[in-house]
C-alpha cells in the first residue's frame, strides 16, 4: 500500500505464511516482459492535439495523469507547491552530506509495492531506467521475510515470505480454511477455537456478494466482524488491532470491514500466486527519488510535460458552467490565474477540498460529500545507524508498541549503493525507517502522545518503543551507541504545542465513508478528480489507488472530449473465479434477507 500508503503497509504475515503452508518455493520467477502484460508499454507520445490540461498536484496521482495525457497528445502542465512525488518521494536530510557524498536519504514513511498492485506497476514499466529492460519496475526487490515483534519478553513471530510464482490448484473454501488454519496455528499460536473462528469469519467475507460487502460490511467495524471483544488479548492485538492500525491507520472499533477484508483477501490470493503482478512484498532497491521519481520526471519532460514547482493552488474558479481558471500563488507569492481546456485536481483530499469554491461545489454536490472523508496521521521517522542491527530481512511490525510502529532497515535492500560510501558523512551504514501509526496514545517514556511531544521527544520515544519490542528477550539488537542521527518528516510541525499540524495526512476508512468517495468524473465538464480518495476498485489510501484514479480521470476526460485516443487500462483487484458461484448464491440469500451461508454468528 506507499501508505504510500501502503501502505496499510504490513499485512504480510498471512500472505507469506499462506504461500509457505502450501509448500511454495523461495525462487522468484523471471519477470514477464512488459509487452506481454495488458496495457504496457504505451506507444510513443501521440502528436500534439492542441488541447491543454492543468494538473493540480505532482504526487503519484498527478504524475500518472500527466503521463497518460502526454502519451495521448495533450499539452500538460503540472502545478506542485513543494516537490514532485508527494508523499512517495524521498527527501535529502539537510546538511548531512560530507566528502562529496549524497545527503542521507529520508522519506515521509517507508513504502512497499505489493503484488496485489497492477496499475502502478504498469506505469513503472513505462518509465525508462538505464540498464533495465522493464524500466523502473526492475528496481523492485522482494524482502525474504517479515516479523511481528512482541514486547515484555514475548516471543517474536518471524516468517519467511516465499513466492511460488505460479497459480495453485483450484481453490475451494475448504482448501482456504485448511491453509489459513495452518498459518495461524504455526505463526500466531492462538487457541484452536479462536483460530477456527477467525478463519470462518474470513470465509464469510470471501464468499460475500458485493451488495453485502457494500451495504452491510461497509457499515460493520472490523472489531465487531471478527468478534474481538469475546476473544483473548492475543487475538485482539494481532487480528483486530494490529491489522487495522498498521494497515489503514484506523482503530479496529471504527475500521470498515469492507476495506480491511478486501485488502486481506487480495494478499491471500497474491500469496497463492493468483492474479499477482509479483511477490506479496516488494520495495525499491534505491531511495525512491533515485529509483523512480527522478526518472519519471525526466521521462515526462521528454513527452513535453511542463512543471511549475513552488506554485500553490488556492482556488478552482467556476463560471458559465465550467472551470474558468485556477487561482495560484507563484514561487514569489504573486497571485496568478492559470487557464487550460481541462483541469485535473490531483491534490490529497484534505488539500483539494479547500480549493473548491462555493460555486464549484454547488455545481456538483458530490464535492461536498468529500468533507465527510476523514484523515489521520501516519508519518515516518528515520534512524541512521553506525552498525547494522541484526533484526529481520524485511518489514518489522511492533504490535505491542503504543504508537503502532512498523519499520524496515533500508541499506541491505539497496544493493546498487554502498551506503557509507555514497551517503552522509561516511559513518552511518544503515537507515532504519519507521512509521508511526498512532499519534494519540501515551508513550512509554514520557506518558505523552506523539502530538504532545516535541520532535526530540518523539525521536527518543520511538527509539525506546523499538528497544522495548526488540531488546526484551536477553539480546541487545538495537544499541544506543549505534545511533548516528535521526530525521522526522518535515511535514509535521508544531509538535509539543496546542496546535500540531501535519501536511501529509493519510486517508482513513471508518465505517460508512466509502459512500462519500467521489468518482473521477464530475458534473463540471472540464474538471476531474484524481487521488487515493477517489472511488476505485482498491478501497484503500495507496499509491495504487492514486494511480488507478488518475487513469479513470483521464478516461473521463477523453470521453468528454469525444477523443479517439485509446483509453487507459484500469485493472481491477483480482477475484478468484472459483468463488464467484458462492458470491452469486450469497447475493440470492442477501436479497432474501438471509445471512451468508457460512455465517453462523
Coordinates of C-alpha atoms in Angstrom, one line a residue:
X1 CA 0.0 0.0 0.0
X2 CA 3.1 4.0 -0.1
X3 CA 0.7 4.1 2.9
X4 CA 2.5 5.5 0.5
X5 CA 0.3 4.2 1.7
X6 CA 0.6 1.2 1.8
X7 CA 0.8 1.1 2.9
X8 CA -1.6 -0.3 5.1
X9 CA 2.0 -1.5 4.7
X10 CA 2.3 -4.6 6.8
X11 CA -0.5 -7.1 6.1
X12 CA 2.3 -9.5 5.1
X13 CA 2.3 -12.3 7.6
X14 CA -0.8 -14.0 6.4
X15 CA 0.2 -13.7 2.8
X16 CA 3.7 -15.0 3.5
X17 CA 2.6 -17.9 5.6
X18 CA -0.2 -18.9 3.1
X19 CA 2.5 -19.5 0.5
X20 CA 4.6 -21.3 3.0
X21 CA 1.8 -23.5 4.1
X22 CA 1.3 -24.6 0.5
X23 CA 5.0 -25.6 0.2
X24 CA 5.9 -22.7 -2.1
X25 CA 9.4 -22.3 -3.4
X26 CA 11.6 -19.3 -2.4
X27 CA 12.6 -18.8 -6.0
X28 CA 11.4 -15.6 -7.8
X29 CA 10.0 -16.1 -11.3
X30 CA 11.6 -14.3 -14.2
X31 CA 9.7 -11.1 -14.7
X32 CA 7.4 -11.1 -17.6
X33 CA 8.2 -8.8 -20.5
X34 CA 6.3 -5.6 -20.4
X35 CA 4.9 -6.2 -23.8
X36 CA 3.4 -9.5 -22.5
X37 CA 1.3 -7.7 -19.9
X38 CA -2.0 -5.9 -20.6
X39 CA -1.7 -2.2 -21.0
X40 CA 2.1 -1.9 -21.2
X41 CA 4.0 -0.4 -22.7
X42 CA 2.3 2.6 -24.2
X43 CA 3.1 3.7 -27.7
X44 CA 5.2 6.8 -28.2
X45 CA 3.5 10.0 -27.4
X46 CA 0.8 11.0 -29.8
X47 CA 1.2 14.1 -31.9
X48 CA 0.1 17.2 -30.1
X49 CA -3.7 17.8 -30.3
X50 CA -3.7 21.4 -29.2
X51 CA -5.6 20.7 -26.0
X52 CA -4.2 22.0 -22.7
X53 CA -4.6 20.3 -19.3
X54 CA -3.6 21.8 -16.0
X55 CA -2.8 19.1 -13.4
X56 CA -3.0 20.4 -9.9
X57 CA -0.6 18.4 -7.7
X58 CA 2.6 16.5 -8.5
X59 CA 2.2 13.4 -6.4
X60 CA 1.6 9.9 -7.8
X61 CA -1.9 10.8 -8.9
X62 CA -0.8 14.0 -10.7
X63 CA 2.3 12.4 -12.3
X64 CA 0.2 9.4 -13.5
X65 CA -2.4 11.8 -15.0
X66 CA 0.3 13.8 -16.7
X67 CA 1.9 10.6 -18.1
X68 CA -1.3 9.2 -19.6
X69 CA -2.4 12.6 -21.0
X70 CA 1.0 13.4 -22.6
X71 CA 1.1 10.0 -24.3
X72 CA -2.2 10.9 -25.9
X73 CA -1.1 14.2 -27.3
X74 CA -2.2 16.7 -24.6
X75 CA -0.1 19.6 -23.6
X76 CA 0.2 19.1 -19.8
X77 CA 1.4 21.5 -17.1
X78 CA 1.8 20.2 -13.5
X79 CA 1.5 22.6 -10.6
X80 CA 3.1 21.4 -7.4
X81 CA 3.6 23.6 -4.3
X82 CA 6.5 21.6 -2.8
X83 CA 8.2 18.7 -4.6
X84 CA 7.3 16.1 -7.2
X85 CA 6.4 12.7 -5.8
X86 CA 4.3 13.9 -2.9
X87 CA 4.2 11.5 0.0
X88 CA 6.0 8.9 -2.2
X89 CA 9.2 11.0 -2.6
X90 CA 12.4 10.6 -0.8
X91 CA 13.9 13.7 1.0
X92 CA 17.5 14.8 1.4
X93 CA 18.5 15.3 5.0
X94 CA 19.7 19.0 5.1
X95 CA 23.4 19.4 6.0
X96 CA 24.1 15.7 6.1
X97 CA 26.5 15.3 3.1
X98 CA 30.2 15.2 3.6
X99 CA 33.2 14.5 1.3
X100 CA 31.3 14.7 -1.9
X101 CA 28.7 12.1 -0.8
X102 CA 24.9 12.5 -1.3
X103 CA 22.8 13.7 1.6
X104 CA 21.4 11.0 3.8
X105 CA 18.1 9.8 2.3
X106 CA 14.9 10.3 4.2
X107 CA 11.2 9.9 3.5
X108 CA 7.6 10.6 4.6
X109 CA 7.5 7.0 5.5
X110 CA 8.7 3.7 4.0
X111 CA 6.6 2.3 1.3
X112 CA 6.1 -1.0 -0.5
X113 CA 4.6 -2.0 -3.8
X114 CA 2.9 -5.4 -3.3
X115 CA 2.0 -7.9 -5.9
X116 CA -1.7 -7.0 -5.5
X117 CA -1.0 -3.8 -7.4
X118 CA -1.4 -3.9 -11.2
X119 CA -1.9 -0.3 -12.4
X120 CA 1.1 1.3 -10.7
X121 CA 3.5 -1.5 -11.9
X122 CA 2.2 -1.0 -15.4
X123 CA 3.2 2.7 -15.2
X124 CA 6.6 1.8 -13.7
X125 CA 7.3 -0.5 -16.7
X126 CA 6.8 2.5 -18.9
X127 CA 9.4 4.7 -17.2
X128 CA 12.8 4.1 -18.7
X129 CA 15.8 3.4 -16.4
X130 CA 19.3 2.9 -17.6
X131 CA 20.2 -0.8 -17.9
X132 CA 16.6 -2.0 -17.0
X133 CA 14.6 -3.9 -19.7
X134 CA 11.4 -3.1 -17.9
X135 CA 12.0 0.4 -16.7
X136 CA 11.9 1.3 -13.0
X137 CA 9.8 -1.8 -12.4
X138 CA 13.0 -3.7 -12.5
X139 CA 14.1 -1.7 -9.4
X140 CA 11.6 -3.7 -7.2
X141 CA 13.1 -6.3 -4.9
X142 CA 11.4 -8.8 -2.6
X143 CA 12.4 -8.9 1.1
X144 CA 12.6 -12.6 2.1
X145 CA 10.9 -12.3 5.5
X146 CA 9.0 -10.2 8.0
X147 CA 8.4 -10.2 11.7
X148 CA 5.9 -9.4 14.4
X149 CA 8.0 -8.1 17.3
X150 CA 6.5 -8.6 20.8
X151 CA 7.3 -6.7 23.9
X152 CA 7.7 -7.8 27.6
X153 CA 9.7 -10.9 26.7
X154 CA 7.1 -12.4 24.5
X155 CA 8.4 -14.5 21.6
X156 CA 8.8 -12.6 18.3
X157 CA 6.9 -14.1 15.4
X158 CA 9.1 -14.3 12.3
X159 CA 8.0 -15.7 9.0
X160 CA 9.6 -16.2 5.5
X161 CA 7.9 -14.7 2.5
X162 CA 8.3 -17.4 -0.2
X163 CA 6.8 -16.7 -3.6
X164 CA 5.5 -19.5 -5.8
X165 CA 5.3 -17.5 -9.0
X166 CA 2.6 -19.7 -10.3
X167 CA -1.1 -20.3 -9.7
X168 CA -2.1 -23.0 -7.2
X169 CA -4.7 -25.8 -7.8
X170 CA -8.4 -24.9 -7.9
X171 CA -9.4 -23.1 -4.7
X172 CA -12.3 -24.1 -2.6
X173 CA -13.4 -22.8 0.8
X174 CA -12.2 -26.0 2.4
X175 CA -8.8 -25.6 0.9
X176 CA -8.6 -22.0 2.0
X177 CA -9.8 -23.0 5.5
X178 CA -7.0 -25.6 5.8
X179 CA -4.3 -23.1 4.6
X180 CA -5.4 -20.3 6.9
X181 CA -5.8 -22.6 9.9
X182 CA -2.2 -23.8 9.3
X183 CA -1.0 -20.3 9.1
X184 CA -2.5 -19.1 12.3
X185 CA -1.6 -22.2 14.3
X186 CA 2.1 -22.1 13.2
X187 CA 2.6 -18.3 13.2
X188 CA 0.3 -16.7 15.8
X189 CA -0.3 -19.7 18.1
X190 CA -3.8 -18.7 19.1
X191 CA -6.1 -21.1 20.9
X192 CA -7.6 -23.6 18.4
X193 CA -11.1 -22.4 18.8
X194 CA -10.1 -18.8 18.2
X195 CA -8.2 -19.8 15.1
X196 CA -11.2 -21.7 13.8
X197 CA -13.5 -18.8 14.4
X198 CA -11.3 -16.2 12.7
X199 CA -10.9 -18.5 9.7
X200 CA -14.6 -18.9 9.5
X201 CA -15.1 -15.1 9.5
X202 CA -12.6 -14.8 6.7
X203 CA -14.5 -17.3 4.7
X204 CA -17.7 -15.4 5.3
X205 CA -16.1 -12.3 3.8
X206 CA -14.6 -14.2 0.9
X207 CA -17.9 -15.6 -0.1
X208 CA -20.0 -12.5 0.5
X209 CA -21.5 -10.8 -2.6
X210 CA -20.8 -7.2 -3.5
X211 CA -24.1 -6.0 -2.2
X212 CA -23.5 -7.5 1.3
X213 CA -20.0 -6.0 1.3
X214 CA -21.1 -2.5 0.3
X215 CA -24.3 -2.4 2.3
X216 CA -23.5 -4.4 5.4
X217 CA -19.8 -5.0 5.9
X218 CA -19.0 -1.4 4.9
X219 CA -21.0 -0.3 8.0
X220 CA -19.6 -3.0 10.3
X221 CA -16.5 -2.3 12.3
X222 CA -13.7 -4.9 11.9
X223 CA -13.7 -5.3 15.6
X224 CA -17.3 -6.4 15.6
X225 CA -17.0 -8.6 12.4
X226 CA -14.2 -10.7 14.0
X227 CA -16.0 -10.7 17.4
X228 CA -12.8 -9.4 19.1
X229 CA -14.5 -8.5 22.3
X230 CA -15.1 -12.2 23.0
X231 CA -11.5 -13.3 22.3
X232 CA -8.2 -13.4 24.0
X233 CA -5.8 -10.4 24.3
X234 CA -3.5 -12.1 21.7
X235 CA -6.4 -12.4 19.2
X236 CA -7.3 -8.7 19.8
X237 CA -3.7 -7.4 19.5
X238 CA -2.8 -9.3 16.3
X239 CA -6.0 -10.0 14.3
X240 CA -8.1 -6.9 15.3
X241 CA -5.9 -4.0 16.5
X242 CA -2.7 -5.0 14.7
X243 CA -4.3 -5.4 11.3
X244 CA -6.3 -2.2 11.3
X245 CA -4.0 0.2 13.0
X246 CA -0.9 -0.8 10.9
X247 CA -2.7 -1.2 7.5
X248 CA -5.2 1.6 7.4
X249 CA -4.2 3.7 10.5
X250 CA -7.7 3.3 11.8
X251 CA -9.0 1.9 15.1
X252 CA -10.3 -1.6 14.9
X253 CA -13.5 -0.4 16.5
X254 CA -14.1 2.0 13.6
X255 CA -12.4 0.5 10.5
X256 CA -14.7 -0.7 7.8
X257 CA -14.8 -4.5 7.4
X258 CA -15.2 -3.9 3.6
X259 CA -11.9 -2.2 3.5
X260 CA -9.9 -4.4 5.8
X261 CA -11.4 -7.6 4.4
X262 CA -10.9 -6.7 0.8
X263 CA -7.2 -5.9 1.4
X264 CA -6.7 -9.2 3.3
X265 CA -8.4 -11.1 0.5
X266 CA -6.1 -9.6 -2.1
X267 CA -3.0 -10.5 -0.1
X268 CA -4.1 -14.1 0.4
X269 CA -4.6 -14.6 -3.3
X270 CA -1.4 -12.8 -4.1
X271 CA 0.5 -15.3 -1.9
X272 CA -1.3 -18.1 -3.7
X273 CA 0.1 -16.9 -7.0
X274 CA -3.4 -15.8 -8.2
X275 CA -3.7 -12.7 -10.3
X276 CA -0.4 -11.3 -8.9
X277 CA 2.0 -8.9 -10.5
X278 CA 4.8 -10.2 -8.3
X279 CA 5.6 -11.2 -4.7
X280 CA 3.4 -10.1 -1.8
X281 CA 6.1 -7.7 -0.5
X282 CA 8.3 -5.6 -2.8
X283 CA 10.3 -2.5 -2.2
X284 CA 12.6 -0.3 -4.2
X285 CA 16.3 -1.0 -4.4
X286 CA 17.3 2.6 -4.1
X287 CA 15.9 5.7 -2.3
X288 CA 12.6 6.5 -4.0
X289 CA 13.7 9.5 -6.0
X290 CA 16.7 7.7 -7.4
X291 CA 14.8 4.6 -8.3
X292 CA 11.6 6.1 -9.5
X293 CA 10.6 9.8 -9.1
X294 CA 13.6 11.4 -10.8
X295 CA 13.5 9.0 -13.8
X296 CA 9.7 9.6 -14.1
X297 CA 10.1 13.4 -14.1
X298 CA 12.8 13.1 -16.8
X299 CA 10.6 10.8 -18.9
X300 CA 7.6 13.1 -18.7
X301 CA 9.8 16.1 -19.8
X302 CA 10.7 14.1 -22.9
X303 CA 6.9 13.8 -23.5
X304 CA 6.5 17.6 -23.3
X305 CA 5.1 17.8 -19.8
X306 CA 6.0 21.1 -18.1
X307 CA 6.4 21.5 -14.3
X308 CA 5.7 24.5 -12.1
X309 CA 7.3 23.7 -8.8
X310 CA 6.6 26.0 -5.9
X311 CA 3.2 27.0 -7.2
X312 CA 0.4 26.7 -4.7
X313 CA -3.2 26.1 -5.8
X314 CA -5.6 28.4 -4.0
X315 CA -9.0 28.2 -5.7
X316 CA -10.6 26.4 -8.6
X317 CA -12.8 29.1 -10.1
X318 CA -16.2 28.4 -11.7
X319 CA -18.2 30.3 -14.2
X320 CA -20.6 29.7 -17.2
X321 CA -20.9 26.1 -16.3
X322 CA -17.2 25.3 -16.4
X323 CA -14.0 25.7 -14.5
X324 CA -12.9 29.1 -15.8
X325 CA -9.4 29.1 -14.2
X326 CA -7.4 28.3 -11.1
X327 CA -6.0 30.9 -8.8
X328 CA -2.4 30.1 -7.8
X329 CA 0.4 31.7 -5.9
X330 CA 3.7 31.6 -7.9
X331 CA 7.0 31.0 -6.1
X332 CA 7.4 34.7 -5.4
X333 CA 4.0 34.8 -3.7
X334 CA 2.2 36.7 -6.5
X335 CA -1.3 35.6 -7.3
X336 CA -1.9 34.4 -10.8
X337 CA -4.7 32.7 -12.7
X338 CA -4.0 29.5 -14.6
X339 CA -6.2 28.7 -17.6
X340 CA -6.5 25.5 -19.6
X341 CA -9.0 23.5 -21.6
X342 CA -9.3 20.9 -18.8
X343 CA -8.3 20.6 -15.1
X344 CA -7.3 17.6 -13.1
X345 CA -7.3 18.1 -9.4
X346 CA -4.7 15.7 -8.1
X347 CA -4.2 17.1 -4.6
X348 CA -4.8 15.0 -1.4
X349 CA -8.4 15.3 -0.3
X350 CA -7.6 17.5 2.8
X351 CA -5.9 20.0 0.5
X352 CA -8.1 19.6 -2.6
X353 CA -11.4 20.4 -0.9
X354 CA -10.1 23.7 0.4
X355 CA -9.6 24.8 -3.2
X356 CA -13.1 24.1 -4.3
X357 CA -15.1 27.3 -4.5
X358 CA -18.7 27.6 -3.3
X359 CA -19.8 27.9 -6.9
X360 CA -17.9 24.8 -7.9
X361 CA -19.4 22.8 -5.0
X362 CA -22.9 23.9 -6.0
X363 CA -22.3 22.7 -9.5
X364 CA -21.6 19.1 -8.2
X365 CA -22.9 18.1 -4.7
X366 CA -20.5 15.1 -4.8
X367 CA -17.7 17.5 -4.0
X368 CA -19.5 18.5 -0.7
X369 CA -19.6 14.9 0.4
X370 CA -15.8 14.8 0.4
X371 CA -15.9 17.0 3.5
X372 CA -17.1 13.8 5.3
X373 CA -13.9 11.9 4.4
X374 CA -11.5 11.5 7.3
X375 CA -7.7 11.6 7.6
X376 CA -5.3 10.7 10.3
X377 CA -1.6 10.9 11.0
X378 CA 0.7 8.1 9.8
X379 CA 4.2 9.6 9.5
X380 CA 7.7 8.4 9.4
X381 CA 11.0 8.9 11.2
X382 CA 14.4 7.6 10.1
X383 CA 17.2 6.5 12.4
X384 CA 20.7 6.3 10.9
X385 CA 22.9 3.7 12.4
X386 CA 26.7 3.3 12.6
X387 CA 26.4 -0.5 12.5
X388 CA 23.8 -2.8 11.1
X389 CA 21.3 -4.2 13.6
X390 CA 20.6 -8.0 13.3
X391 CA 16.8 -7.5 13.1
X392 CA 15.0 -9.1 10.2
X393 CA 15.5 -9.1 6.4
X394 CA 12.2 -7.3 5.7
X395 CA 9.4 -5.4 7.4
X396 CA 9.1 -5.3 11.2
X397 CA 5.8 -4.8 13.0
X398 CA 6.0 -3.8 16.7
X399 CA 2.5 -4.9 17.5
X400 CA 2.7 -4.1 21.3
X401 CA 4.1 -0.6 20.8
X402 CA 1.7 2.1 21.9
X403 CA 2.4 4.1 18.8
X404 CA 1.8 1.1 16.5
X405 CA 5.3 1.2 15.0
X406 CA 6.3 -0.5 11.8
X407 CA 9.8 -0.4 10.3
X408 CA 12.4 -1.7 7.8
X409 CA 16.2 -1.5 7.5
X410 CA 16.8 0.0 4.1
X411 CA 20.5 -0.4 3.2
X412 CA 20.5 -4.2 2.6
X413 CA 17.8 -3.7 0.0
X414 CA 19.8 -1.0 -1.9
X415 CA 22.5 -3.2 -3.5
X416 CA 23.3 -0.6 -6.1
X417 CA 24.6 1.7 -3.4
X418 CA 27.3 1.4 -0.8
X419 CA 25.6 3.3 2.0
X420 CA 28.6 4.7 3.9
X421 CA 30.5 5.4 0.7
X422 CA 27.6 7.1 -1.1
X423 CA 25.6 8.9 1.6
X424 CA 26.1 11.2 4.5
X425 CA 29.4 11.5 6.3
X426 CA 30.6 8.0 5.7
X427 CA 29.9 6.9 9.3
X428 CA 26.2 5.9 9.0
X429 CA 25.9 2.5 7.4
X430 CA 22.1 2.0 7.5
X431 CA 18.7 3.7 7.7
X432 CA 16.0 2.2 9.9
X433 CA 12.8 3.7 8.6
X434 CA 9.9 3.7 11.0
X435 CA 6.3 4.6 10.5
X436 CA 4.3 6.0 13.5
X437 CA 0.6 4.9 13.1
X438 CA -0.9 6.1 16.4
X439 CA -0.2 9.7 17.3
X440 CA -2.9 9.9 20.0
X441 CA -1.9 7.3 22.6
X442 CA 0.5 7.9 25.5
X443 CA 4.0 6.5 25.1
X444 CA 6.2 4.6 27.5
X445 CA 8.9 7.2 28.1
X446 CA 7.1 10.5 28.7
X447 CA 3.5 9.3 29.1
X448 CA 2.5 11.8 26.3
X449 CA 1.0 11.3 22.9
X450 CA 3.2 11.8 19.9
X451 CA 1.4 15.1 19.1
X452 CA 2.2 16.3 22.7
X453 CA 5.9 15.5 22.4
X454 CA 8.5 17.8 20.9
X455 CA 10.3 16.5 17.8
X456 CA 13.2 15.4 20.0
X457 CA 10.9 13.6 22.4
X458 CA 9.2 11.9 19.5
X459 CA 12.6 10.5 18.4
X460 CA 13.5 9.4 21.9
X461 CA 10.1 7.8 22.5
X462 CA 10.1 5.9 19.2
X463 CA 13.6 4.6 19.9
X464 CA 12.5 3.5 23.3
X465 CA 9.5 1.7 21.9
X466 CA 11.6 -0.1 19.3
X467 CA 14.0 -1.2 22.0
X468 CA 11.1 -2.4 24.2
X469 CA 10.0 -4.7 21.3
X470 CA 13.4 -5.8 20.2
X471 CA 15.7 -5.9 23.2
X472 CA 13.3 -7.7 25.5
X473 CA 14.5 -11.3 25.2
X474 CA 18.0 -11.0 26.5
X475 CA 19.7 -9.8 23.3
X476 CA 20.5 -6.2 22.6
X477 CA 19.6 -5.8 19.0
X478 CA 19.3 -2.0 19.0
X479 CA 22.3 -0.3 20.6
X480 CA 22.2 3.3 21.8
X481 CA 25.9 3.5 20.8
X482 CA 25.0 2.7 17.2
X483 CA 22.5 5.6 16.8
X484 CA 24.1 8.2 14.5
X485 CA 21.2 10.6 14.0
X486 CA 17.5 10.8 13.2
X487 CA 15.2 12.7 10.8
X488 CA 11.5 13.3 11.3
X489 CA 9.2 14.1 8.3
X490 CA 9.3 17.9 7.9
X491 CA 5.6 17.9 7.0
X492 CA 4.9 17.6 10.7
X493 CA 5.1 20.9 12.6
X494 CA 4.1 22.4 15.9
X495 CA 4.7 19.3 17.9
X496 CA 4.5 19.9 21.7
X497 CA 2.2 22.9 21.2
X498 CA -1.6 23.0 21.4
X499 CA -1.8 23.1 17.6
X500 CA 0.3 20.4 15.9
X501 CA -0.1 20.2 12.2
X502 CA 0.7 17.6 9.5
X503 CA 0.8 18.5 5.8
X504 CA 0.8 14.9 4.7
X505 CA -2.1 13.1 6.4
X506 CA -3.5 9.7 5.5
X507 CA -7.0 9.0 4.3
X508 CA -8.6 6.5 6.7
X509 CA -11.6 4.3 6.3
X510 CA -14.1 4.3 9.2
X511 CA -17.4 2.6 8.6
X512 CA -19.7 4.2 6.0
X513 CA -17.1 6.6 4.5
X514 CA -16.7 4.6 1.2
X515 CA -20.1 6.0 0.1
X516 CA -18.7 9.6 0.3
X517 CA -15.9 8.9 -2.1
X518 CA -16.3 10.8 -5.4
X519 CA -16.0 9.5 -8.9
X520 CA -13.1 10.7 -11.2
X521 CA -15.5 12.5 -13.5
X522 CA -17.6 15.4 -12.1
X523 CA -20.7 17.2 -13.3
X524 CA -18.4 20.0 -14.4
X525 CA -17.5 19.1 -17.9
X526 CA -13.8 20.2 -17.8
X527 CA -13.0 19.2 -14.2
X528 CA -11.7 15.8 -13.0
X529 CA -10.6 14.3 -9.7
X530 CA -7.5 12.1 -9.1
X531 CA -6.2 10.9 -5.8
X532 CA -6.4 8.0 -3.4
X533 CA -9.7 9.3 -2.1
X534 CA -11.5 8.8 -5.4
X535 CA -13.7 5.7 -5.7
X536 CA -11.7 3.0 -7.5
X537 CA -11.5 -0.8 -7.0
X538 CA -8.9 -0.8 -4.3
X539 CA -10.6 0.8 -1.3
X540 CA -7.5 2.0 0.5
X541 CA -5.3 5.0 0.6
X542 CA -2.5 3.7 -1.6
X543 CA -0.2 4.6 -4.5
X544 CA -2.2 2.0 -6.5
X545 CA -5.4 3.9 -5.7
X546 CA -3.8 7.2 -6.7
X547 CA -2.6 5.7 -10.0
X548 CA -5.9 4.0 -10.8
X549 CA -7.9 7.1 -10.1
X550 CA -5.6 9.1 -12.4
X551 CA -6.3 6.6 -15.2
X552 CA -10.0 6.9 -14.5
X553 CA -9.8 10.7 -14.6
X554 CA -8.0 10.6 -18.0
X555 CA -10.6 8.2 -19.4
X556 CA -13.4 10.5 -18.3
X557 CA -11.6 13.5 -19.9
X558 CA -11.2 11.5 -23.1
X559 CA -14.9 10.7 -23.1
X560 CA -15.9 14.3 -22.6
X561 CA -13.6 15.3 -25.5
X562 CA -15.0 12.6 -27.7
X563 CA -11.4 11.6 -28.2
X564 CA -10.5 8.5 -30.3
X565 CA -7.3 8.0 -28.3
X566 CA -7.0 4.6 -26.6
X567 CA -8.4 4.6 -23.1
X568 CA -6.2 3.8 -20.1
X569 CA -6.4 0.3 -18.7
X570 CA -7.8 0.4 -15.2
X571 CA -7.0 -3.1 -13.8
X572 CA -9.4 -4.3 -11.1
X573 CA -8.5 -6.2 -8.0
X574 CA -8.2 -9.9 -8.6
X575 CA -11.2 -12.0 -7.9
X576 CA -10.9 -15.8 -7.7
X577 CA -13.2 -17.3 -10.3
X578 CA -13.8 -20.4 -8.1
X579 CA -15.6 -18.2 -5.5
X580 CA -18.0 -16.5 -7.9
X581 CA -20.6 -19.2 -7.6
X582 CA -20.5 -18.7 -3.8
X583 CA -20.9 -15.0 -4.2
X584 CA -23.9 -15.4 -6.6
X585 CA -25.5 -17.7 -4.1
X586 CA -24.9 -15.2 -1.3
X587 CA -26.5 -12.5 -3.5
X588 CA -29.6 -14.5 -3.6
X589 CA -29.6 -15.0 0.1
X590 CA -28.9 -11.4 0.8
X591 CA -31.8 -10.2 -1.3
X592 CA -34.0 -12.6 0.7
X593 CA -32.7 -11.1 3.9
X594 CA -30.7 -14.1 4.9
X595 CA -27.2 -14.4 6.3
X596 CA -24.2 -15.7 4.3
X597 CA -24.5 -19.5 4.4
X598 CA -21.2 -19.7 6.3
X599 CA -22.1 -17.0 8.8
X600 CA -23.1 -18.9 12.0
X601 CA -22.7 -15.9 14.3

